[in-house]
Coordinates of C-alpha atoms in Angstrom, one line a residue:
X1 CA 96.8 75.0 111.1
X2 CA 97.6 77.7 108.6
X3 CA 99.3 80.8 109.7
X4 CA 97.4 83.9 108.7
X5 CA 100.7 85.7 108.0
X6 CA 100.7 83.5 104.6
X7 CA 98.1 85.9 103.3
X8 CA 99.8 89.2 104.0
X9 CA 96.5 91.0 104.7
X10 CA 96.2 94.5 106.0
X11 CA 93.1 93.8 107.9
X12 CA 91.7 90.5 109.2
X13 CA 88.1 90.2 109.9
X14 CA 86.0 87.9 112.2
X15 CA 82.5 86.8 112.0
X16 CA 81.8 87.0 108.2
X17 CA 80.4 83.7 106.7
X18 CA 83.0 82.1 104.4
X19 CA 83.3 83.6 101.1
X20 CA 80.5 86.3 101.4
X21 CA 83.0 88.9 100.3
X22 CA 83.5 87.4 96.9
X23 CA 80.1 88.9 95.6
X24 CA 80.9 92.4 97.0
X25 CA 82.7 94.0 94.0
X26 CA 81.3 97.6 93.9
X27 CA 79.9 97.5 97.4
X28 CA 80.7 100.0 100.2
X29 CA 82.0 98.8 103.6
X30 CA 82.5 100.7 106.9
X31 CA 85.8 99.8 108.6
X32 CA 85.8 101.4 111.7
X33 CA 85.1 105.1 110.9
X34 CA 86.4 104.8 107.3
X35 CA 84.3 104.0 104.2
X36 CA 85.8 101.8 101.6
X37 CA 84.7 100.5 98.2
X38 CA 85.4 96.8 97.4
X39 CA 87.4 96.7 94.1
X40 CA 87.6 92.9 93.6
X41 CA 88.2 89.6 95.2
X42 CA 91.8 88.7 95.8
X43 CA 92.9 85.6 93.7
X44 CA 95.6 84.1 95.9
X45 CA 99.1 83.3 94.5
X46 CA 101.7 80.8 95.1
X47 CA 103.3 83.0 97.7
X48 CA 100.7 81.7 100.2
X49 CA 102.3 78.3 99.9
X50 CA 105.5 79.5 101.7
X51 CA 105.7 79.3 105.5
X52 CA 106.3 82.8 106.7
X53 CA 108.7 81.6 109.5
X54 CA 111.0 79.3 107.5
X55 CA 110.7 80.6 103.8
X56 CA 110.1 77.1 102.7
X57 CA 107.2 76.1 100.3
X58 CA 105.2 73.5 102.5
X59 CA 101.6 73.8 101.3
X60 CA 99.7 73.9 98.1
X61 CA 97.0 76.3 99.3
X62 CA 96.0 77.7 96.0
X63 CA 95.4 74.1 94.6
X64 CA 93.5 73.2 97.8
X65 CA 91.2 76.3 97.6
X66 CA 90.4 75.5 94.0
X67 CA 89.8 71.8 94.5
X68 CA 87.8 72.3 97.7
X69 CA 85.9 75.6 96.8
X70 CA 86.2 76.0 92.9
X71 CA 88.0 79.2 93.2
X72 CA 91.2 80.7 94.4
X73 CA 89.9 83.8 96.2
X74 CA 90.8 84.7 99.7
X75 CA 90.0 88.2 100.6
X76 CA 89.1 91.4 98.9
X77 CA 90.7 94.5 97.5
X78 CA 89.3 97.8 98.8
X79 CA 89.9 101.5 98.0
X80 CA 89.5 104.0 100.8
X81 CA 86.4 106.2 99.7
X82 CA 86.5 108.4 103.0
X83 CA 89.3 108.1 105.4
X84 CA 88.7 107.7 109.0
X85 CA 90.2 106.1 112.1
X86 CA 90.2 102.4 112.4
X87 CA 91.3 100.3 115.5
X88 CA 91.5 96.7 116.7
X89 CA 88.1 95.5 117.5
X90 CA 86.2 97.9 115.3
X91 CA 83.2 96.7 113.3
X92 CA 83.5 96.0 109.7
X93 CA 80.2 96.1 108.0
X94 CA 78.4 96.4 104.8
X95 CA 74.9 97.9 104.5
X96 CA 73.3 94.5 103.6
X97 CA 74.8 92.5 106.4
X98 CA 72.6 91.5 109.4
X99 CA 73.2 93.3 112.5

């Protein structure tokens, strides 16, 4: 298992199909009551190869991502367009996602 803390995300989202966010550059998302605009996919760096508990490099995640999926993306950068409250369990949707 891979500890999600390796990815140092500000938000984690459940329920999206794998890699769907890679094509969302320029799209708006609603995160709770905040509207954000997708800036770009996040190309992962070698820092993800370090175990967050031990500080030891123990996995070649970037290499595995590229070999298995042909890219090194894992997540998206967003800019807050309209601020609003977000809480654990809030919906995170884009207008073209099925309800």
